[in-house]
Coordinates of C-alpha atoms in Angstrom, one line a residue:
X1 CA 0.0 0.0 0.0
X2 CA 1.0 3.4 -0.5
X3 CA 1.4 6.1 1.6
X4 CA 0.2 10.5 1.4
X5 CA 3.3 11.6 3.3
X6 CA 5.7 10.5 6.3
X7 CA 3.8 10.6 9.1
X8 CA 4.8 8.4 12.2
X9 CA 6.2 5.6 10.7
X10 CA 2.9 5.8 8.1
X11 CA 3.2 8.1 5.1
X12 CA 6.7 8.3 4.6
X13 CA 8.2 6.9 7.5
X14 CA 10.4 9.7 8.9
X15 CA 10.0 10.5 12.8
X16 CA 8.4 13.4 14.7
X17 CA 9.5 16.1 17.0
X18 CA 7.5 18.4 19.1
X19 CA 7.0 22.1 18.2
X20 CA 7.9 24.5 21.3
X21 CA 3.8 24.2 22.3
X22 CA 2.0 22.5 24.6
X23 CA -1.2 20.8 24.8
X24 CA -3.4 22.4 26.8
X25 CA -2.7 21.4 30.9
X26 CA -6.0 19.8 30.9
X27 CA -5.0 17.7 27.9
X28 CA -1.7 17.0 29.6
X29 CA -2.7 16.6 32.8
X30 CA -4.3 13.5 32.0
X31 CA -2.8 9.7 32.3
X32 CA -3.3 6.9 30.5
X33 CA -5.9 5.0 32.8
X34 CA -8.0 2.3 30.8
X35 CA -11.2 3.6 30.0
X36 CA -14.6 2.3 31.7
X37 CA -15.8 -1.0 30.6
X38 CA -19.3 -1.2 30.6
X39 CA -21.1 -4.7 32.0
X40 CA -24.2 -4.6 29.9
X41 CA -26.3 -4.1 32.1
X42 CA -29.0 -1.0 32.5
X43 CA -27.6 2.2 33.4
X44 CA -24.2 1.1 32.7
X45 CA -21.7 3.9 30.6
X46 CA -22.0 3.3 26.7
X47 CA -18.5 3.0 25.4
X48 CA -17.0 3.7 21.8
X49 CA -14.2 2.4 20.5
X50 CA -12.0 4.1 17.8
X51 CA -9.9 3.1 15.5
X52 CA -7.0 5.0 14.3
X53 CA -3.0 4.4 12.9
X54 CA -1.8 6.2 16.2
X55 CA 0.0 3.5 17.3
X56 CA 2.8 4.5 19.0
X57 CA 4.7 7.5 19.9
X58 CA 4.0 10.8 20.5
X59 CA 0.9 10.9 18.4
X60 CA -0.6 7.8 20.7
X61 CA 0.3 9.8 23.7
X62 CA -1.5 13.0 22.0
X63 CA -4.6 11.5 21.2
X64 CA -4.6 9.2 24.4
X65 CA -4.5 13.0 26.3
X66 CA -8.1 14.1 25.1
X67 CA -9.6 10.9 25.6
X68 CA -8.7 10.2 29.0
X69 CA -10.1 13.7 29.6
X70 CA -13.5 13.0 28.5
X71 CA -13.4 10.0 29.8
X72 CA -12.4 11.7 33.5
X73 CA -15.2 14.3 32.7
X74 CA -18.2 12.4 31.2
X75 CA -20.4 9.2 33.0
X76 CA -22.4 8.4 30.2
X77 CA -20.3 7.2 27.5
X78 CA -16.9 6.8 27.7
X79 CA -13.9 6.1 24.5
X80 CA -11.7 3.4 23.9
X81 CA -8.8 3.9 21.6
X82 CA -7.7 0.9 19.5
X83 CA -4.6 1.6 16.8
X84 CA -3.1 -0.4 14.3
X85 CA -0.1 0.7 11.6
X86 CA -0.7 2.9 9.1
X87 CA 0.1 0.2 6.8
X88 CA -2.8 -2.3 7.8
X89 CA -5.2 0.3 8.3
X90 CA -7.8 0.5 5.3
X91 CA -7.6 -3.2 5.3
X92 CA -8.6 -3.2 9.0
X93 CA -11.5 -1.2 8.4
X94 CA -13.1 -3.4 5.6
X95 CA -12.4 -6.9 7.3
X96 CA -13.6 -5.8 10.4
X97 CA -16.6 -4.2 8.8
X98 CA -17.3 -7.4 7.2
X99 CA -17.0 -9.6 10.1
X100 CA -18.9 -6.9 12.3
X101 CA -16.8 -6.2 14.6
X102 CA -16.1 -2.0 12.8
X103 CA -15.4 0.9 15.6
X104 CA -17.8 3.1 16.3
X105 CA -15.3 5.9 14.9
X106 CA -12.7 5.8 12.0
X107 CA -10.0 7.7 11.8
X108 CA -9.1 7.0 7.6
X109 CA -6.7 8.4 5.4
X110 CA -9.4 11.1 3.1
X111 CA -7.5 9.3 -0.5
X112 CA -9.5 6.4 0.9
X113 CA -13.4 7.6 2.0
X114 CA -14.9 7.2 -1.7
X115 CA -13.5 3.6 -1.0
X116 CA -15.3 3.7 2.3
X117 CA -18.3 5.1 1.5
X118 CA -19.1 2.8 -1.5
X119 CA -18.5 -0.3 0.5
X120 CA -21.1 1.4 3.2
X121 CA -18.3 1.8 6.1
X122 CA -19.1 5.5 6.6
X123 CA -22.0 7.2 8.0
X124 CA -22.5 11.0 6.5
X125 CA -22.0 13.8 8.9
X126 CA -25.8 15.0 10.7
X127 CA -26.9 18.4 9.1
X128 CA -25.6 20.3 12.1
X129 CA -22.6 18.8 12.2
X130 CA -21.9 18.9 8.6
X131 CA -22.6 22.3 8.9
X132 CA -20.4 23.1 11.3
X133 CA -17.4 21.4 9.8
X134 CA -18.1 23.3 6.4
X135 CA -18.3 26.7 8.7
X136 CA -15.1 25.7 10.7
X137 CA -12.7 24.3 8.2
X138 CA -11.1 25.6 4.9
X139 CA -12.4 24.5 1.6
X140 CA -9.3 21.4 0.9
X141 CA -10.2 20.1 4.6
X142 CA -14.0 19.8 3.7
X143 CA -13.4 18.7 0.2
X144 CA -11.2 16.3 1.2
X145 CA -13.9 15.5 4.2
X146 CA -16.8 14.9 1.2
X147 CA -18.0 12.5 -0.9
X148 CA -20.3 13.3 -3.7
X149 CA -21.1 16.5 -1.7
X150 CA -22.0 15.1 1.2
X151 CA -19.7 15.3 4.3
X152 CA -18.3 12.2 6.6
X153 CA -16.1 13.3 9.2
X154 CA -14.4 15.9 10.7
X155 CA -11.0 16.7 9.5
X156 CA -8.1 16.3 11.7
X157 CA -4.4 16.5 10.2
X158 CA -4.3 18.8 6.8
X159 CA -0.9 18.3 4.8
X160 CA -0.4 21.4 2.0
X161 CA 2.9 21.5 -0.1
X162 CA 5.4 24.3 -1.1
X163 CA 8.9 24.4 -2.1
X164 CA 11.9 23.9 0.3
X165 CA 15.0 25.5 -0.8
X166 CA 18.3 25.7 0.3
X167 CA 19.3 29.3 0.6
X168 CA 23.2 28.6 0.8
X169 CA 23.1 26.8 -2.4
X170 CA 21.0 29.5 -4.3
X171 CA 22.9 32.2 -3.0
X172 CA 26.3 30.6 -4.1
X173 CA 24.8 30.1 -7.1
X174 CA 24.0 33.5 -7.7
X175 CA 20.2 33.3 -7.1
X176 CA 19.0 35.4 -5.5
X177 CA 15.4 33.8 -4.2
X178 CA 13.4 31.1 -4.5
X179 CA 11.7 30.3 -8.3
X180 CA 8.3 32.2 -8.6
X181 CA 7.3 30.5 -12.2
X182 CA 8.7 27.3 -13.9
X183 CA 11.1 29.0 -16.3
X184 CA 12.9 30.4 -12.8
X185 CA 12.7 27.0 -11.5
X186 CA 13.8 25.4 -14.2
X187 CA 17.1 28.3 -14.8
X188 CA 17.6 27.5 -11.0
X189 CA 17.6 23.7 -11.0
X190 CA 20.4 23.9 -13.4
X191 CA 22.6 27.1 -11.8
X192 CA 22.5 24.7 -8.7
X193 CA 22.9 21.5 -9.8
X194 CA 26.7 19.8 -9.6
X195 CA 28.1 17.1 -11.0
X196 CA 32.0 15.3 -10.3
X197 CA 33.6 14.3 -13.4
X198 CA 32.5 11.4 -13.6
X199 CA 28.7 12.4 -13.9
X200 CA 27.8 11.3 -10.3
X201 CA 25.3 13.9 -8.6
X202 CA 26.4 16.0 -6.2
X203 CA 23.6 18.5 -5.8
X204 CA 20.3 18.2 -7.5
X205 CA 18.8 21.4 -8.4
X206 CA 15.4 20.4 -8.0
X207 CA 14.8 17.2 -5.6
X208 CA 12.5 14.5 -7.8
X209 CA 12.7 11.3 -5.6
X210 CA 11.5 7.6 -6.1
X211 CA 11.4 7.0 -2.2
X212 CA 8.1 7.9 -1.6
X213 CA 4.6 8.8 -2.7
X214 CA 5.5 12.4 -1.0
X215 CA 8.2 13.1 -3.2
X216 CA 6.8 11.2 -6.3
X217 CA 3.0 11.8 -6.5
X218 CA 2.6 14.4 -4.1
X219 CA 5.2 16.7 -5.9
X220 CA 4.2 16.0 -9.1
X221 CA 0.1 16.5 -8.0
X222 CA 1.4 19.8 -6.3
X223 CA 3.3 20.9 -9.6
X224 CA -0.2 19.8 -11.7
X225 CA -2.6 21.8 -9.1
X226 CA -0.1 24.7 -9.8
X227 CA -0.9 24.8 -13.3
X228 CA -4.3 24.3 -13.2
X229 CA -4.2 20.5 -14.1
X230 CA -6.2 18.0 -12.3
X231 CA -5.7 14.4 -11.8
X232 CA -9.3 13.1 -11.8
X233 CA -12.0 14.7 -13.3
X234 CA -14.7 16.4 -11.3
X235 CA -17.3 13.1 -11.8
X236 CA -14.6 10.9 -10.7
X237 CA -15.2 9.1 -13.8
X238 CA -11.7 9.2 -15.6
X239 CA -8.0 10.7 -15.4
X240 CA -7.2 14.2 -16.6
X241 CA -4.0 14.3 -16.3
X242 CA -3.4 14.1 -19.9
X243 CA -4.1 17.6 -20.7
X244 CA -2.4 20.3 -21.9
X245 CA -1.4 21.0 -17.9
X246 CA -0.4 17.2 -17.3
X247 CA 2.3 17.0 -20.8
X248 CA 3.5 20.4 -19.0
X249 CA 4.4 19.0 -15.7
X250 CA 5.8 15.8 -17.3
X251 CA 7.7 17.5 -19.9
X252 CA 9.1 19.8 -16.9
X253 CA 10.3 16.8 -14.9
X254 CA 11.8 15.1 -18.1
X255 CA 14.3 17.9 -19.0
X256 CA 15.2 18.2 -15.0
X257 CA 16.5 14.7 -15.3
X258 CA 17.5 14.4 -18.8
X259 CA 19.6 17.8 -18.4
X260 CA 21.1 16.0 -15.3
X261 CA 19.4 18.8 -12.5
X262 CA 17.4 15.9 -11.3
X263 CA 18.4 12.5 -10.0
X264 CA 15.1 10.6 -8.9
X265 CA 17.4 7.6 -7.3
X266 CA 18.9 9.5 -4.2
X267 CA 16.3 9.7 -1.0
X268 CA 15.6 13.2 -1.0
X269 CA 14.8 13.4 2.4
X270 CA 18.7 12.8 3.6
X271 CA 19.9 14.6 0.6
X272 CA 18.1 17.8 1.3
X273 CA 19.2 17.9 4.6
X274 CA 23.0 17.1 4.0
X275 CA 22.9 20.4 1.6
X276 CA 22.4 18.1 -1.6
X277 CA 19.4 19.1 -2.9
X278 CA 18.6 22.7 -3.8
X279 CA 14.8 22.7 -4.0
X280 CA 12.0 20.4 -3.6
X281 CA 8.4 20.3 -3.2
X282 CA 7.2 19.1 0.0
X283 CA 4.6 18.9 2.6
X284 CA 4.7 20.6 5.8
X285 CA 5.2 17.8 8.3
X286 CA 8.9 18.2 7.2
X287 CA 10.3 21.3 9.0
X288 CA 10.0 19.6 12.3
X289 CA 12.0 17.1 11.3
X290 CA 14.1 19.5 8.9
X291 CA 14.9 21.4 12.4
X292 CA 16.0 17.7 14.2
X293 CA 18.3 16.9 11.3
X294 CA 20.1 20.0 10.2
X295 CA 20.6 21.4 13.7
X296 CA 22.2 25.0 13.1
X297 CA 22.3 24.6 9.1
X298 CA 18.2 25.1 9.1
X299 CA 19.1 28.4 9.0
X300 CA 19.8 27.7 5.5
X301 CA 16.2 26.3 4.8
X302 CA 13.8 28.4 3.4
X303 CA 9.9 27.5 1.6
X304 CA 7.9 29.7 -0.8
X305 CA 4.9 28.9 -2.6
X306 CA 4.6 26.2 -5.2
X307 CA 5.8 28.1 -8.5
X308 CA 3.1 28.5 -11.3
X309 CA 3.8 28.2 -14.6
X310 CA 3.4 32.3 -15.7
X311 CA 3.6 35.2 -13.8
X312 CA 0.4 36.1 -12.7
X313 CA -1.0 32.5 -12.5
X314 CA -3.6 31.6 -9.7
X315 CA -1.8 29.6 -7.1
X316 CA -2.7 26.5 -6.3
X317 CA -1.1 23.4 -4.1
X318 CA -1.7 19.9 -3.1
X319 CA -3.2 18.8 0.0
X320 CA -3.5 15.9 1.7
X321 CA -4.8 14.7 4.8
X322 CA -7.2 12.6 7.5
X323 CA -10.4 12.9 9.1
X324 CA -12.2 11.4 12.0
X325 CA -16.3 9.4 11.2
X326 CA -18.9 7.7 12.4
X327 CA -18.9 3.8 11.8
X328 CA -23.0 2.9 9.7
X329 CA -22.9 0.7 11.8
X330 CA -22.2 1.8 15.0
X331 CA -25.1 1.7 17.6
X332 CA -24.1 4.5 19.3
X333 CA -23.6 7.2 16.2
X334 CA -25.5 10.1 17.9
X335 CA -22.6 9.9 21.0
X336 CA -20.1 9.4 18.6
X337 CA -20.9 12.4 16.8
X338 CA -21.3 14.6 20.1
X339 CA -17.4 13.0 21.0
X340 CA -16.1 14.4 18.0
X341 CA -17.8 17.8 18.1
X342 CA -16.1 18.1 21.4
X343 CA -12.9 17.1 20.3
X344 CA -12.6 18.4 17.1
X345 CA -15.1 21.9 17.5
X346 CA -14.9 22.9 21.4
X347 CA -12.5 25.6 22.0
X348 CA -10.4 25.2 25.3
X349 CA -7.6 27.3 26.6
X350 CA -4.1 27.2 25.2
X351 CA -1.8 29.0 27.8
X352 CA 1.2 28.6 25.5
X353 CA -0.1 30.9 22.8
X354 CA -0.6 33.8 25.4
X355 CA -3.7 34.7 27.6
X356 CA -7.2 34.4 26.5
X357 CA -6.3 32.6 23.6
X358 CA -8.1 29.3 22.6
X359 CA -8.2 26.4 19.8
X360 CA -9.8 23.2 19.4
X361 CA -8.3 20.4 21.5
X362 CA -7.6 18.6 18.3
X363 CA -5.7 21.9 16.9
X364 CA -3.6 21.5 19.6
X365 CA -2.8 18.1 19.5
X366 CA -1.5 18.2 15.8
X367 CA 0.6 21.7 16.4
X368 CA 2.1 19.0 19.4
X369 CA 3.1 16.5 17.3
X370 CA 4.5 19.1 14.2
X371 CA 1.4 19.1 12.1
X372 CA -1.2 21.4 10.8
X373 CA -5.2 20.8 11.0
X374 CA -7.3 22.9 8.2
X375 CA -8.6 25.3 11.0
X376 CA -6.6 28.3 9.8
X377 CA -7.8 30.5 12.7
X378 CA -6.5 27.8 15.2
X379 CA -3.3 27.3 13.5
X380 CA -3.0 31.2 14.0
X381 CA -3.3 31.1 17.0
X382 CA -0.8 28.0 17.6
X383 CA 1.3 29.2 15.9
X384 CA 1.7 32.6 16.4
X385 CA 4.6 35.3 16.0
X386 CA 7.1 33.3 17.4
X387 CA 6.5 30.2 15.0
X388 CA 8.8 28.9 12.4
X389 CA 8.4 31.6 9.5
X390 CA 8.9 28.5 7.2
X391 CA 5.5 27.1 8.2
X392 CA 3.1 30.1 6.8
X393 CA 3.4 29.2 3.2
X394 CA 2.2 25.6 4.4
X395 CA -0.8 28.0 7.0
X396 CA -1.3 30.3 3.5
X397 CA -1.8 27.5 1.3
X398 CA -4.6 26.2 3.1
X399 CA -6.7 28.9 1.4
X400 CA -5.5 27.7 -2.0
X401 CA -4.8 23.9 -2.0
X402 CA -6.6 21.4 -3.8
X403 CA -7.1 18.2 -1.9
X404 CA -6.6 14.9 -3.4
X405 CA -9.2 13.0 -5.5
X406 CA -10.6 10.5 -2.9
X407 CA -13.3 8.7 -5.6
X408 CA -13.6 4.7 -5.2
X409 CA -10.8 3.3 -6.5
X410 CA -8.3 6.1 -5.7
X411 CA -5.9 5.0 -3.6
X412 CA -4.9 2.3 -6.7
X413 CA -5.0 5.2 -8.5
X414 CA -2.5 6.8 -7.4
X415 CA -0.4 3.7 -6.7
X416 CA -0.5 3.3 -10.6
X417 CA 0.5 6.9 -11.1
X418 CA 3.2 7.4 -9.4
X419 CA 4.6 4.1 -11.1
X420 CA 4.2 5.7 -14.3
X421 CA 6.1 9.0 -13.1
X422 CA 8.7 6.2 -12.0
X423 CA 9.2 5.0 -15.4
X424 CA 9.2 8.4 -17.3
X425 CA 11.8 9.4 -14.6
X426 CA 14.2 6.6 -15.2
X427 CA 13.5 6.4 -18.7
X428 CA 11.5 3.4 -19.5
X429 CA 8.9 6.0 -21.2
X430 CA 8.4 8.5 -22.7
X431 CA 6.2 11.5 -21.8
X432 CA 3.9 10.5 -24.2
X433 CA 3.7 7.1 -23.6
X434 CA 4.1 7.7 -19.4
X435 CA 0.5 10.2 -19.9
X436 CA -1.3 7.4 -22.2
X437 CA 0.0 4.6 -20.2
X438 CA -1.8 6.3 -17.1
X439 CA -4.8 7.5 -18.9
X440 CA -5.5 4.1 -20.0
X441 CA -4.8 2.8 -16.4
X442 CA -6.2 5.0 -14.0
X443 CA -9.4 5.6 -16.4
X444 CA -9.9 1.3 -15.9
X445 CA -9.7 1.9 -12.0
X446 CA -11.9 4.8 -11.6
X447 CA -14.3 3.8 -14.2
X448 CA -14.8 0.2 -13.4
X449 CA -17.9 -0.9 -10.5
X450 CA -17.3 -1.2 -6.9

């Protein structure tokens, strides 16, 4: 299975480190106590499980937090966590759905809730619910949320990409910022690239990487939204990448590695950080663990905006990301819903980000553990002056970003893209031939009946 990004040993596999803010005390405060069993019998505490990839870590500890304090604080129902890796975790959902033994809440990867909701694993969102999240979220975060219109869950981690650049290696290069359109990306990628005599890489210019869906798909999707391209079309029907905005993106990765300012076989994520990569397109999860890995040379790091392909283009960005549902066939949905409106909607004191000031509890928890949730105003807030400057393009972007296409059938999808970007990468085909091979691929997926 593939992955959206690195994210705790699940998209990408790289670790995380804490950002200089708390959880709230109340969220901290809390142990780790085993929730209230119930007996059965009349009277006795309703309890929800739910079923998430937090499985170890920080991000266990941070969601364990808000549980055990609605667990401390309400008699009536009570929540059990469950986790299993990121890796078994759609698969989890639909055996246990079909044995009936589903949690009463799912916490899935968004790529995967067309999936979800065609093989009747999701409940939609109540109106007043759905109503909030629409009100409370930007428009990737709800989009990504939705399926055919309708909403499922409330978003929890949001993911946007922009470009990382290494402002030693421009500067020595005589650049004097980061790309704003493709020709400067392009003109850069090359001024910074370096090569020994023999050929062997030294520096890519511009960072295209095999390791991962992150830095094969997501790149490439981010690149595409950029220049108005999509990958699916709006009836989730067929592929669109092979468009006039598609040939442009593969015919801009070709030349970076035909012209030798690309090498997609070196793992971009220890190149970049060792000063051997330029630029690269990225999600936000990586300055935390930019910060861990370069110590003082992250002073070096800087991120801009996703270039467009023309001056005066719109921007646009990938997002990614994950939300939190209802089980259809939970017995308990109407508590379930009322948990997650408390965790995800109720605003509670954040003493770290100055007096008076307040975010959601699950806001919180993801500026913890180095992430980003698609409430801007609580990411403000979190955040603050006194953030990491190189997070506000990722905090921008959420006004701009397009979120993946989660239709049934996507998540093979985009496995059978990104081999395709492979093979044009390493030469096996052309850019024609890499577009028509996916076309013809990806438009069998989405196309065929679930």
């Amino acid at each position: 299975m593939t992955t959206p990004a690195r994210r705790t040993r699940a998209p990408g596999g790289l670790s995380r480190r804490h950002f200089a803010l708390g959880l709230p005390s109340a969220l901290l405060a809390a142990g780790c106590a085993a929730p209230y069993r119930g007996t059965g019998r009349p009277g006795d505490p309703i309890v929800l499980t739910l079923l998430s990839h937090y499985a170890s870590g920080e991000l266990k500890e941070a969601l364990q937090g808000p549980v055990d304090e609605w667990n401390a604080t309400h008699d009536r129902v009570k929540v059990r966590t469950k986790a299993v890796e990121f890796t078994d975790l759609l698969t989890t959902f639909m055996v246990r759905q079909a044995a009936g033994q589903g949690a009463d809440i799912l916490h899935p990867y968004c790529l995967w809730n067309g999936q979800l909701v065609r093989a009747g694993v999701l409940r939609p969102a109540p109106s007043e619910h759905a109503e909030e999240i629409r009100r409370g979220y930007g428009r990737a975060a709800v989009g990504a949320a939705s399926v055919g219109g309708a909403v499922y869950g409330y978003p929890t981690e949001v993911q946007t990409y922009a470009l990382y650049y290494n402002k030693r290696l421009l500067r020595e290069a005589g650049v004097a910022g980061p790309p704003r359109t493709w020709r400067e990306l392009e003109e850069t990628a090359h001024r910074t690239a370096k090569q020994d005599r023999y050929g062997n890489t030294l520096v890519q210019g511009f960072g295209l990487s095999t390791y991962d869906d992150s830095t094969t798909v997501g790149q490439t999707l981010a690149l595409l939204n950029a220049a108005g391209g999509r990958f699916v079309s709006a009836d989730g029907r067929s592929t669109a990448i092979d468009s006039p905005a598609g040939r442009a993106v593969f015919d801009l990765e070709h030349r970076l590695v035909v012209k030798g300012a690309s090498a997609p076989g070196v793992n971009v994520y220890k190149a970049f950080a060792s000063g051997q990569v330029a630029m690269v397109v990225s999600a936000g999860w990586w300055t935390a663990d930019l910060k861990g890995l370069m110590g003082k040379d992250y002073r070096d790091v800087g991120v801009a905006p996703v270039p467009v392909p023309e001056a005066g283009d719109k921007r646009a960005t990938l997002s990614t990301g994950f939300m939190l549902g209802v089980n259809a066939a939970s017995e308990h949905p109407r508590e379930a819903w009322e948990f997650l409106r408390w965790l995800n909607s109720e605003k509670v004191g954040v003493k770290s980000a100055g007096k008076g000031a307040t975010a959601t509890r699950m806001s919180a928890l993801q500026v913890s553990v180095g992430s980003l949730t698609g409430r801007a105003d609580d990411m403000r807030t979190l955040l603050g002056g006194a953030g990491d400057p190189n997070l506000r393009p990722f905090l921008d972007a959420l006004a701009y970003a397009v979120p993946e296409p989660n239709v049934p059938g996507a998540q093979q999808a985009k496995s059978l893209l990104r081999k395709n970007i492979e093979a044009l990468w390493t030469g096996q085909q052309s850019v024609d031939e890499a577009l028509r091979t996916t076309r013809r691929q990806v438009d069998q997926e989405v196309s065929r009946s679930w």
